[in-house]
GROMACS .gro file of C-alpha atoms in nm:
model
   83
    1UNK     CA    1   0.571  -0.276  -0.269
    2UNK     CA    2   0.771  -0.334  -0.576
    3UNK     CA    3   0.395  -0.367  -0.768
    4UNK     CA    4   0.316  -0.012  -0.650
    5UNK     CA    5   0.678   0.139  -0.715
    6UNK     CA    6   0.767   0.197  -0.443
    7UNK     CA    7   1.041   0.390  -0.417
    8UNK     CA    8   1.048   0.417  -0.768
    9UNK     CA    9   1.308   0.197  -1.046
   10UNK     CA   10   1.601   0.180  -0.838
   11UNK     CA   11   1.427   0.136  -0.492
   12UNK     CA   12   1.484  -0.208  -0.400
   13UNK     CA   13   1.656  -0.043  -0.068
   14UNK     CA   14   1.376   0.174  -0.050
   15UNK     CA   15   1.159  -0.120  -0.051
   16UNK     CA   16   1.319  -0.337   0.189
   17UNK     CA   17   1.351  -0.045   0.491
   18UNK     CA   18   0.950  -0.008   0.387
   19UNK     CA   19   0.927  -0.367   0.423
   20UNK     CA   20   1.100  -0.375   0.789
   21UNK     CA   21   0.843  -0.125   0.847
   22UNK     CA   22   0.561  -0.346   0.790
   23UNK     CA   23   0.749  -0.689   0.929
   24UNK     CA   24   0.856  -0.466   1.294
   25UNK     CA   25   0.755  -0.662   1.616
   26UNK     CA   26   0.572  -0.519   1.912
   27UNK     CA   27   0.274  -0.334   2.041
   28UNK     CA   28   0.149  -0.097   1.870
   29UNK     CA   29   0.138   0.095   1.465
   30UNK     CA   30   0.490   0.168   1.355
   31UNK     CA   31   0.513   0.512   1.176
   32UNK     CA   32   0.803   0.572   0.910
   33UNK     CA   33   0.870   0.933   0.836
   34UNK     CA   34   1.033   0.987   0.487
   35UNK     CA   35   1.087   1.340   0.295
   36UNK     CA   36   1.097   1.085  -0.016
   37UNK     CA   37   0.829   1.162  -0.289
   38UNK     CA   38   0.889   0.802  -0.428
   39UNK     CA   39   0.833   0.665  -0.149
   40UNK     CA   40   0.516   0.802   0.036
   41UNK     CA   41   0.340   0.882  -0.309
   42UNK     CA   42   0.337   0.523  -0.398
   43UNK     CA   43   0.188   0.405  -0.041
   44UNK     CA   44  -0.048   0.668  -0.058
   45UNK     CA   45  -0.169   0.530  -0.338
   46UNK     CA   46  -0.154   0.171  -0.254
   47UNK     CA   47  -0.365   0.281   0.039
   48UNK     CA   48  -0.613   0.432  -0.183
   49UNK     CA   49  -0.616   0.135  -0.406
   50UNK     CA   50  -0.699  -0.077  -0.086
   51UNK     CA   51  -0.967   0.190  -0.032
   52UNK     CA   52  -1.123   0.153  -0.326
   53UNK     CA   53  -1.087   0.505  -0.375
   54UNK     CA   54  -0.917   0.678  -0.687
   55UNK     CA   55  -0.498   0.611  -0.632
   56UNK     CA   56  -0.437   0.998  -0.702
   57UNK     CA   57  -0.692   1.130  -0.496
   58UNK     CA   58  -0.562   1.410  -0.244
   59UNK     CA   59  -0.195   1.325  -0.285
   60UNK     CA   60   0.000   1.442   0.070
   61UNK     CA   61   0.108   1.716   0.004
   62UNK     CA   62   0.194   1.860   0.373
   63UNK     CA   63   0.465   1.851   0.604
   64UNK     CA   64   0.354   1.601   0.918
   65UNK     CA   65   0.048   1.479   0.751
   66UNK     CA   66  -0.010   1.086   0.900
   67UNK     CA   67  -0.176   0.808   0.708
   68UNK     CA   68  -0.221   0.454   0.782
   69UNK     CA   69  -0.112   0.197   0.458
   70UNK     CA   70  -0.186  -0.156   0.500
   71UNK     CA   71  -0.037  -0.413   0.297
   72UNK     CA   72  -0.094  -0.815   0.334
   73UNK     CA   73  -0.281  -0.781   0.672
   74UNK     CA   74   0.020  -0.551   0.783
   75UNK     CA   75  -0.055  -0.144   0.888
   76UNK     CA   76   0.181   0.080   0.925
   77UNK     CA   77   0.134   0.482   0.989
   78UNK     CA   78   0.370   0.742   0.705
   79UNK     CA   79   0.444   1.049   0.766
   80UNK     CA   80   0.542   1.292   0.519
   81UNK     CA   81   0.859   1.522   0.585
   82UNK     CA   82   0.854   1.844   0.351
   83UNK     CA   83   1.176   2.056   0.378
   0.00000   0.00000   0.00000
C-alpha cells in the first residue's frame, strides 16, 4: 500500500484502515467505501498494475462505481463516494 501511495504522504492511517480491509475475517469480499481521491486512485491503479493494464487507464470517476483490488493473495471490493 505504502509502494502505491496510498493515501498519499501522510497516509499511514489511511493505509492501515486499507490494510484492516484486506486482513478482515469471514465469508465473503469486504467492500470499503471512501470519498478519498488518495485513497481509491492509488488502488485503482494498483489493480491495474496487477492487471497488467496501463495504471491510469479509466480512472473512477463515478459515484458508486465497485472494483475489486487484490493485494498479496488478499481481494477486497472499493467503492467510490463522490459528493
Amino acid at each position: 500500500l505504502e509502494a502505491a501511495n496510498v493515501g498519499k504522504a501522510k497516509g499511514a492511517a489511511d493505509r492501515r484502515i486499507v490494510a484492516d480491509v484486506f486482513f478482515t475475517s469471514g465469508s465473503g469480499t469486504p467492500t470499503f467505501a471512501t470519498a478519498d481521491k488518495g485513497i481509491f486512485n492509488n488502488l485503482w491503479r494498483m489493480r491495474n498494475q496487477s492487471l497488467g493494464n496501463p495504471v491510469d487507464q479509466g480512472l473512477p470517476l463515478t459515484n458508486g462505481q465497485v472494483f475489486d483490488v487484490t493485494a498479496n493473495g488478499k481481494t477486497i471490493k472499493v467503492m467510490v463516494i463522490r459528493p
